[in-house]
Short mmCIF file of C-alpha atoms and ligand atoms in Angstrom, two decimals:
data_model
loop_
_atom_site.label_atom_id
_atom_site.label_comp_id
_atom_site.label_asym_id
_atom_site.label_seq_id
_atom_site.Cartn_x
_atom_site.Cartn_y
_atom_site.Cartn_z
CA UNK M 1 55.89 -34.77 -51.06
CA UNK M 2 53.11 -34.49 -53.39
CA UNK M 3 51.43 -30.69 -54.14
CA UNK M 4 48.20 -29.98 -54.69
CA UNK M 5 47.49 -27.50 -57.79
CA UNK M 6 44.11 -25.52 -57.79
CA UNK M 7 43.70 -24.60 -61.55
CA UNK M 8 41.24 -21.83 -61.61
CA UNK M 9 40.28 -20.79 -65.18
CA UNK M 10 37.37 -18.26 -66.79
CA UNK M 11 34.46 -20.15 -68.66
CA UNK M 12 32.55 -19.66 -71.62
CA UNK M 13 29.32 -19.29 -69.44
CA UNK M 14 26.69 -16.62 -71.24
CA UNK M 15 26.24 -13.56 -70.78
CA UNK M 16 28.70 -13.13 -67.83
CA UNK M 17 31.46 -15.53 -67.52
CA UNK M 18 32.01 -17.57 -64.25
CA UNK M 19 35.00 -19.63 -62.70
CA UNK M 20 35.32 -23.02 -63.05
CA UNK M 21 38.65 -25.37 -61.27
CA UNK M 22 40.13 -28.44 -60.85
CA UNK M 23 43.33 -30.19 -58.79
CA UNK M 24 45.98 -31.62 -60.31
CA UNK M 25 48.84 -33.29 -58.24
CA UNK M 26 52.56 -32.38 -59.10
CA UNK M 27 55.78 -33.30 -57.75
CA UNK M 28 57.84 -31.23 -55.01
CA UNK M 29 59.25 -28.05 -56.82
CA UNK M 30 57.57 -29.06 -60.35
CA UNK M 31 56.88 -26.27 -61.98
CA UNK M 32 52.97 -25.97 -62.87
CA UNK M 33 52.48 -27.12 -66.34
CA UNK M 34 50.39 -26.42 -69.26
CA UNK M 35 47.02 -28.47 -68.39
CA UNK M 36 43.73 -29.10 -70.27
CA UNK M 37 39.99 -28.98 -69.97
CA UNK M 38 37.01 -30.44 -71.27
CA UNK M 39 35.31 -27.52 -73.24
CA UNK M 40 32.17 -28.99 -73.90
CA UNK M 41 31.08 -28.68 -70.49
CA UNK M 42 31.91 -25.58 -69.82
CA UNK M 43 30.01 -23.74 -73.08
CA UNK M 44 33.99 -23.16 -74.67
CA UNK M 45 33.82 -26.31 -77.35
CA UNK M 46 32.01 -28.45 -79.16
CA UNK M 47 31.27 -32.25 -77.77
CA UNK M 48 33.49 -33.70 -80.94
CA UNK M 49 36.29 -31.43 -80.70
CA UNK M 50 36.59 -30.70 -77.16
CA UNK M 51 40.03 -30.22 -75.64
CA UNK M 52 41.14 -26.50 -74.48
CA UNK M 53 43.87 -25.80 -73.19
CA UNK M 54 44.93 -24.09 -69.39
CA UNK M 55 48.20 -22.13 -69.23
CA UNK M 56 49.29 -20.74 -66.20
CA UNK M 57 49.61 -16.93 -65.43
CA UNK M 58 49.89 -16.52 -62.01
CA UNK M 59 50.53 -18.95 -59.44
CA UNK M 60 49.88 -18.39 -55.51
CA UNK M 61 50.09 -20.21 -52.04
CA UNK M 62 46.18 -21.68 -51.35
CA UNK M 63 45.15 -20.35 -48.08
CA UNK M 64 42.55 -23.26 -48.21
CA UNK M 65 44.56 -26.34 -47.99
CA UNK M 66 47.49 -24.36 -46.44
CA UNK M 67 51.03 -25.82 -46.42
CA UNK M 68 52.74 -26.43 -49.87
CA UNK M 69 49.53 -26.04 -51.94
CA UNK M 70 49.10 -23.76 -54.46
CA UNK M 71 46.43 -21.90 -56.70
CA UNK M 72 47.50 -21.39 -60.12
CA UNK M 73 44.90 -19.06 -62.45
CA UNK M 74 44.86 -19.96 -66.13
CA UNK M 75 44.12 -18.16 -69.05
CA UNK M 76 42.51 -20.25 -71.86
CA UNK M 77 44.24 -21.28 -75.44
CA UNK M 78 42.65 -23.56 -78.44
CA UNK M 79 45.35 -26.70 -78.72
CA UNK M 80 47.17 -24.64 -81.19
CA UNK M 81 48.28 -22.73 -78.44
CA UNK M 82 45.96 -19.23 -79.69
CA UNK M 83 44.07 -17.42 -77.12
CA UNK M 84 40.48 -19.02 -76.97
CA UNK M 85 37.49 -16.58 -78.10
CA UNK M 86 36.53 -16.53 -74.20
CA UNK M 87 40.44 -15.24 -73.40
CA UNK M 88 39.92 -11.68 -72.75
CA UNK M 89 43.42 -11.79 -71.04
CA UNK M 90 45.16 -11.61 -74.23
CA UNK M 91 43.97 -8.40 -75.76
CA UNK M 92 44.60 -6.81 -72.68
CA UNK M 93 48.10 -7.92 -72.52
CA UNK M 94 48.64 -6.73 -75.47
CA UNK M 95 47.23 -3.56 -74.77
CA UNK M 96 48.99 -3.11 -71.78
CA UNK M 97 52.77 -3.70 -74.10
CA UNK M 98 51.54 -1.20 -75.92
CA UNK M 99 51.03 1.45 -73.61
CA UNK M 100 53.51 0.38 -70.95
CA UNK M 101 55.40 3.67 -71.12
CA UNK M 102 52.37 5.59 -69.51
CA UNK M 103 52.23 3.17 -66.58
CA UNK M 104 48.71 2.57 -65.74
CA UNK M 105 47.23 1.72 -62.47
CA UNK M 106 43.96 0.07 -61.11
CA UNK M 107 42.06 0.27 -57.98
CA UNK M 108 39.11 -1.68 -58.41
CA UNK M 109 36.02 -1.95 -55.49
CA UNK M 110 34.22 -4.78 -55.80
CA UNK M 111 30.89 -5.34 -54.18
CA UNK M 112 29.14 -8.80 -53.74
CA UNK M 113 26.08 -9.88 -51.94
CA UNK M 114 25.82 -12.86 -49.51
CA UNK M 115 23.01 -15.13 -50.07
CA UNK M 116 21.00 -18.02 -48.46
CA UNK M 117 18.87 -19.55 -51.25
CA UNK M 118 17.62 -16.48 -53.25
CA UNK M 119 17.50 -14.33 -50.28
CA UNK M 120 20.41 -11.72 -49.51
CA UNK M 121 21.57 -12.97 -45.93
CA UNK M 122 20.32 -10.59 -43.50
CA UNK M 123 16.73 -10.15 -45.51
CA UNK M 124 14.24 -12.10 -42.89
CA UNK M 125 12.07 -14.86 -44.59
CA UNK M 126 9.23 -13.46 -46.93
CA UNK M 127 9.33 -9.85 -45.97
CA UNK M 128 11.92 -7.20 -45.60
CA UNK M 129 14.91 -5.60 -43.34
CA UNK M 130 14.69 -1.94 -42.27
CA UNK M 131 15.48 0.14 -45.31
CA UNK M 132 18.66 1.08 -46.22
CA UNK M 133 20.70 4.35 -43.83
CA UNK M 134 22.64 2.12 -40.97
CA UNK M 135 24.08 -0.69 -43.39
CA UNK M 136 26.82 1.07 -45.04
CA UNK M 137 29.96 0.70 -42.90
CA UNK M 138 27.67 -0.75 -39.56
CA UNK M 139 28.77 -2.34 -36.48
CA UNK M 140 26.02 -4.55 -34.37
CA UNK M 141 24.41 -8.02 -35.07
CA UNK M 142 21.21 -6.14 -36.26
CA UNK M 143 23.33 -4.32 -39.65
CA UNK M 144 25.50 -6.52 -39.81
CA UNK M 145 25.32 -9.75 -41.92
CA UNK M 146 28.43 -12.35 -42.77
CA UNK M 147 31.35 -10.72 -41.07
CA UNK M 148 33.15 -14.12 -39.97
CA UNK M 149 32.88 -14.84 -44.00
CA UNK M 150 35.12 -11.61 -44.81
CA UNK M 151 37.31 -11.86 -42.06
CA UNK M 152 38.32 -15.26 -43.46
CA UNK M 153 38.02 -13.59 -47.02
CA UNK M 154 40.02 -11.01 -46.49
CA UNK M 155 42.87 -13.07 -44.71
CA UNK M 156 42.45 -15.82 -47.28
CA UNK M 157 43.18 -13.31 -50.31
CA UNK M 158 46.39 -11.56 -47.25
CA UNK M 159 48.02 -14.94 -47.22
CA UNK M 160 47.46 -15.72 -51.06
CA UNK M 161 49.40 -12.83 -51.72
CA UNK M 162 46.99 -10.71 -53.46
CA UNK M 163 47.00 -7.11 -53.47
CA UNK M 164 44.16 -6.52 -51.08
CA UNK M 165 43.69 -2.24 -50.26
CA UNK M 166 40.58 -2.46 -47.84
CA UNK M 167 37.22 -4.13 -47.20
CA UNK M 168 33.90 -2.55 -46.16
CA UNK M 169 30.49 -3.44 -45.18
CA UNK M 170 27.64 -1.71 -48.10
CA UNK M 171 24.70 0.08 -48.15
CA UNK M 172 22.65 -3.06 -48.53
CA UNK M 173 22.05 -5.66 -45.76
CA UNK M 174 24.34 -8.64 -46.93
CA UNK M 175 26.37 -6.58 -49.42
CA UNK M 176 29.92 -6.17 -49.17
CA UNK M 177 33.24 -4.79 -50.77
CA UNK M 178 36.62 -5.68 -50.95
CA UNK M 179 39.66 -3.89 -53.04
CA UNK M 180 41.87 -4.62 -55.13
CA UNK M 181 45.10 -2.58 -55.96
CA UNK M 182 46.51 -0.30 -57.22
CA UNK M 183 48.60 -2.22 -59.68
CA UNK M 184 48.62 -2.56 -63.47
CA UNK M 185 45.96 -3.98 -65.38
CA UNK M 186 46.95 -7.24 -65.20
CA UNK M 187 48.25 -7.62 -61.97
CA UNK M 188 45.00 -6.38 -60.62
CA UNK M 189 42.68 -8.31 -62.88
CA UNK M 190 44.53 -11.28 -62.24
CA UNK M 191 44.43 -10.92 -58.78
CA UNK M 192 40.37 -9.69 -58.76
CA UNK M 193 39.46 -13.33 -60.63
CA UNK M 194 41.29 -14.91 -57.94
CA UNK M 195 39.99 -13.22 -54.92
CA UNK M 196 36.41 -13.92 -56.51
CA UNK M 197 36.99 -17.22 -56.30
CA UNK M 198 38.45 -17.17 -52.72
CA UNK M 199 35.12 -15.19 -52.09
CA UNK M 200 33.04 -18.15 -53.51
CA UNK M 201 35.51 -20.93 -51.70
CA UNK M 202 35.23 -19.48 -48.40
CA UNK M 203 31.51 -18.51 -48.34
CA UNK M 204 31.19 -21.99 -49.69
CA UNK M 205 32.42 -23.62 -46.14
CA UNK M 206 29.60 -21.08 -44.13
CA UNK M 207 26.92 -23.15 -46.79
CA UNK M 208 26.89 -19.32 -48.09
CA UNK M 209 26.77 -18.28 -51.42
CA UNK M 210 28.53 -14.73 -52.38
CA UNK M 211 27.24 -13.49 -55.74
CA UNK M 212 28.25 -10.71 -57.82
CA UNK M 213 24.85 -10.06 -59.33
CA UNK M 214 24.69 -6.10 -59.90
CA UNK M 215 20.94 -6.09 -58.78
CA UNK M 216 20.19 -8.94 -55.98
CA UNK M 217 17.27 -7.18 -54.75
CA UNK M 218 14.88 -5.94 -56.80
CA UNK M 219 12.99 -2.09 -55.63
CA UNK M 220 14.75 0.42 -53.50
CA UNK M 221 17.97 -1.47 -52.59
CA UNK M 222 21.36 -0.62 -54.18
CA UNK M 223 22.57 -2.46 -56.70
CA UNK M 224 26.09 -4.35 -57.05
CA UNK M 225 29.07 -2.05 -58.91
CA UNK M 226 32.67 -2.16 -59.64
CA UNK M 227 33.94 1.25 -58.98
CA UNK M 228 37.33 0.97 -61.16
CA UNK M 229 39.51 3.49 -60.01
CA UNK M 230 42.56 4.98 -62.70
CA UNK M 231 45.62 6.66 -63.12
CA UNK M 232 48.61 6.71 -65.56
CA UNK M 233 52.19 8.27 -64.45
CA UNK M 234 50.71 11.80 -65.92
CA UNK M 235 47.65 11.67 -63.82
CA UNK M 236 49.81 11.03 -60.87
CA UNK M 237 51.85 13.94 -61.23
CA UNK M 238 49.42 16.79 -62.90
CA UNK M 239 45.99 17.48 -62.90
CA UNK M 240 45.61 18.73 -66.37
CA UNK M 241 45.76 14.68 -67.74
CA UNK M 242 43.25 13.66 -65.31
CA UNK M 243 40.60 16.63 -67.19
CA UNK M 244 41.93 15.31 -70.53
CA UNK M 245 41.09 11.14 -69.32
CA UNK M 246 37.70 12.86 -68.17
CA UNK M 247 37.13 14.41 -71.83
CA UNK M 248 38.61 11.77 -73.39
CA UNK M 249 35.84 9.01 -71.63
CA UNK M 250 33.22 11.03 -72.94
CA UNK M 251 34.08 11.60 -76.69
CA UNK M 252 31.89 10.56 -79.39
CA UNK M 253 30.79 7.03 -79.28
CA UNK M 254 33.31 6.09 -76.65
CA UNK M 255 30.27 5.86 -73.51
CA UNK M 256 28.31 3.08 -75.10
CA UNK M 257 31.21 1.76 -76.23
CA UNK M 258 32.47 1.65 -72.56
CA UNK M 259 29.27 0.35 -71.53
CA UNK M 260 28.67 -2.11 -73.78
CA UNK M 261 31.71 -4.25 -72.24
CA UNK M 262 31.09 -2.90 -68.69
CA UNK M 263 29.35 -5.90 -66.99
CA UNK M 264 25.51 -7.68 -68.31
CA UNK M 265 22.38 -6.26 -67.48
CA UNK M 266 24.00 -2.38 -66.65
CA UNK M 267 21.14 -0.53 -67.68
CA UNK M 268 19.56 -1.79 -64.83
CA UNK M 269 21.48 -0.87 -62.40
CA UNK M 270 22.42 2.56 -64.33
CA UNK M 271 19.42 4.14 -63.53
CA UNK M 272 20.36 7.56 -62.40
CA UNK M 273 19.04 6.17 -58.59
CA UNK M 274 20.90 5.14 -55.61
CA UNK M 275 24.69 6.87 -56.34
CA UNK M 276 24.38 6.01 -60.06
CA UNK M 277 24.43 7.91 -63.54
CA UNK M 278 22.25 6.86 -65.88
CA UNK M 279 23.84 4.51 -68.64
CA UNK M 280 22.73 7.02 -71.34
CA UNK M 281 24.57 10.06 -70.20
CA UNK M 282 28.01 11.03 -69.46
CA UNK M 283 29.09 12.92 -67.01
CA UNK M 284 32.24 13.94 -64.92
CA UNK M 285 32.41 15.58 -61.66
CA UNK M 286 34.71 16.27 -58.34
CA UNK M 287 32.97 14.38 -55.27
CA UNK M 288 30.09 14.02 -57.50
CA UNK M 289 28.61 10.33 -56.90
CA UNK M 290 25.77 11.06 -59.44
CA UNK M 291 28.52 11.28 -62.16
CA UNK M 292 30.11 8.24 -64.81
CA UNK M 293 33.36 9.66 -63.49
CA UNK M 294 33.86 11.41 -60.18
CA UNK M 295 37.40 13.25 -59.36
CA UNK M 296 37.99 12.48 -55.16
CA UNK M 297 37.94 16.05 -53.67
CA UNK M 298 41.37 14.79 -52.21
CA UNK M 299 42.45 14.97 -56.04
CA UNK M 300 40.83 18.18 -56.88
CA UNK M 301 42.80 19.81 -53.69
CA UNK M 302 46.12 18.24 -54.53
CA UNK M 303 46.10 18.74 -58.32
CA UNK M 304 46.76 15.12 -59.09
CA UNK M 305 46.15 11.94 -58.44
CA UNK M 306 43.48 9.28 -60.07
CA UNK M 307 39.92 9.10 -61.29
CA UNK M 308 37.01 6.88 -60.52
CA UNK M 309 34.91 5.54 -63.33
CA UNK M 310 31.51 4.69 -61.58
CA UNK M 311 29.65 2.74 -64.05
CA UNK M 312 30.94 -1.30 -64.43
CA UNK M 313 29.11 -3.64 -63.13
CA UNK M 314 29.68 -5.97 -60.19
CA UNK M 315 29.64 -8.57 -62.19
CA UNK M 316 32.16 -6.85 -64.87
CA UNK M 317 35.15 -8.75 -66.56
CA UNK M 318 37.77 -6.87 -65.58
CA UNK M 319 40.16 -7.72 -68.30
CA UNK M 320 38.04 -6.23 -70.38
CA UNK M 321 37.34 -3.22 -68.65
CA UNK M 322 40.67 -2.28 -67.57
CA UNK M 323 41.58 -2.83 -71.69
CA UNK M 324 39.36 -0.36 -72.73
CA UNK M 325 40.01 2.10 -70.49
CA UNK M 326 43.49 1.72 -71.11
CA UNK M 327 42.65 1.67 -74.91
CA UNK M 328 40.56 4.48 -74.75
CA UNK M 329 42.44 6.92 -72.36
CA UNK M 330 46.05 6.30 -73.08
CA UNK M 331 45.89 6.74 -76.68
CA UNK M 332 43.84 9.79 -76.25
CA UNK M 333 47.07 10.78 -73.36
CA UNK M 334 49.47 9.73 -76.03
CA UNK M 335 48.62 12.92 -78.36
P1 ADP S 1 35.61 4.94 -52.45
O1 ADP S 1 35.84 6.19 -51.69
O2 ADP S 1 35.13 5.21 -53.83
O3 ADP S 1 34.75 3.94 -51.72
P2 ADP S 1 37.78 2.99 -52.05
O4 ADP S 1 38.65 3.37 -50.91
O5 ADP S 1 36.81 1.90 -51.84
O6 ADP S 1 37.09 4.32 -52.64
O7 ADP S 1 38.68 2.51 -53.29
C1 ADP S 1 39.65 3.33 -53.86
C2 ADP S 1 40.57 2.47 -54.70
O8 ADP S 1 41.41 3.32 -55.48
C3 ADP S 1 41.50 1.57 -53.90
O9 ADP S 1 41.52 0.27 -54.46
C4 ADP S 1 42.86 2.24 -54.07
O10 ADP S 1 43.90 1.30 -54.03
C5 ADP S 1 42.72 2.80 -55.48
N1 ADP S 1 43.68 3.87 -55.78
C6 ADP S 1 44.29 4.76 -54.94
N2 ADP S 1 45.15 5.54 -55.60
C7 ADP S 1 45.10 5.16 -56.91
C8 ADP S 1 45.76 5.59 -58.11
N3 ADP S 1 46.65 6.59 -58.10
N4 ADP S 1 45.46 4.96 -59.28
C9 ADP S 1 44.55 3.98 -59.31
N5 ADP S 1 43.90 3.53 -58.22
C10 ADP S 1 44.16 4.11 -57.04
MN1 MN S 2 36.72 -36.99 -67.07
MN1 MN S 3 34.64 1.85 -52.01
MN1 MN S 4 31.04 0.67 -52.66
MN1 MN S 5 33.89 4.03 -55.11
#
């Protein structure tokens, strides 16, 4: 019996990288092999040099053409087997050796807006819904917008395998979340490239785009984040660490530096409106959804637990955000 292989890989595409894949057909219980791309279409290589190269680093049943099939993601080499300049994978992995001793976990919430042409579903043709205050966790065909689309989501990422913690409805009309983890920075990056691209393969057979645009609707409508919540095996046990992450988030020129790879077009969406701080200032807080970083009351009360940093994007790379918080707060844990 011949299997289908979905290779799924990350593309060069400017400024926010987007998913590009292709089937290749292997024989019953062939391992998936090393594969290859044509770069110059996909903004990774030039016309006259244009082979890269897809290696596979995590390989799941397809929910979408069921039985034997499979969806393998890919990170992205040059053909002398080096990570391409678009492989944020690598760093990360290499990161995550490095500090494997403080064993770091990831919770990450990704929101996404539903969309018919350039209109969030839900928003009636040239005007507006009723403003946001029902949306946010709703029930009834008037807040509501898409369910049948995350239902299959949600049991599309379930029977792929993928760590999936929870899905709810946003504060927008045609916004949604799903979550991802908690599991190590790979495991849950990995995992959040491939449920986006469920997301876009199932919305794709409603004739629905999904987007993960961090501002779909422009005025007084929240905008798209990536709440990425974070703990190491200190954090779990004591409070004093979590403080110390906190601090250690905030030092010197770490903010813009966290910023600066946490998703395009941030300071628009970091405004200090609708449950945001703005991108400028740091701040840490318990229950405080104003703050960069808020502590869950539930953590304050037990004395341990995790932290949520606020500020990436919806449309974040989560390689390289779960790098540099792992850069950033383990070494400064490490001391
Ligand atoms: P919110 O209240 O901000 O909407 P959610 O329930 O949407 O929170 O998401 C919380 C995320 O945090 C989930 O993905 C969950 O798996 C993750 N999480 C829980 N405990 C930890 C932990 N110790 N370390 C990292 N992430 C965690
Ligand atoms: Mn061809
Ligand atoms: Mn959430
Ligand atoms: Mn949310
Ligand atoms: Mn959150």
């Amino acid at each position: 019996m011949a299997i289908k292989a979905e290779y799924i890989w990350i593309d060069g595409t400017e400024p926010t990288a987007k998913l590009r894949s292709k089937t290749k057909i292997l024989d019953e219980g062939q391992e998936p092999p090393i594969w290859g791309f044509d770069g110059s279409s996909t903004n990774q290589a030039e016309g006259h040099s244009s082979d890269c190269v897809l290696r596979p680093v995590k390989v799941t049943p397809d929910p979408i053409r069921g039985g034997d099939s499979i969806l393998v993601l890919c990170e992205v080499l040059d053909t002398d087997f080096t990570p391409h300049p678009t492989n944020t994978r690598a760093k990360t992995a290499e990161l995550s050796e490095q500090y494997a001793g403080q064993e770091s976990w990831f919770g990450i919430e990704q929101e996404y807006t539903f969309m018919v042409g350039s209109r969030p579903l839900g928003f009636p043709e040239g005007g507006y819904p009723a403003p946001q205050g029902g949306y946010y966790c709703g029930v009834g065909a008037d807040e509501i917008f898409g369910r049948e689309i995350v239902e299959k989501h949600l049991d599309n990422c379930l029977a792929a395998g993928l760590p999936i913690s929870g899905i709810n409805a946003e504060v927008m009309p045609g916004q949604w979340e799903f979550q991802v983890g908690p599991a190590s920075a790979l495991e849950v990056s990995d995992s959040l490239w491939l449920a986006r691209w469920l997301l876009y393969r199932t919305a794709e057979d409603f004739n629905v785009s999904a987007t993960i645009d961090p501002k779909p609707a422009k005025g007084d409508w929240n905008g798209a984040g990536c709440h990425t919540n974070f703990s190491t095996k200190a954090m779990r046990e004591d409070y004093e660490p979590i403080i110390a992450a906190c601090e250690a988030l905030g030092q010197d020129d770490k903010p813009a530096e966290h910023i600066a790879v946490y998703g395009d077009g941030i300071a628009d969406r970091l405004t200090g409106a609708h449950e945001t701080a703005h991108y400028t200032q740091f701040s840490y807080g318990v229950s405080n959804r104003g703050a960069s970083i808020r502590i869950p009351w539930q953590v304050e009360k037990d004395k341990k637990g995790y932290l949520e940093d606020r500020r990436p994007n919806a449309n974040m790379d989560p390689y390289l955000v779960t790098g540099k918080i792992v850069d950033t707060v383990c070494s400064a844990l490490e001391k």
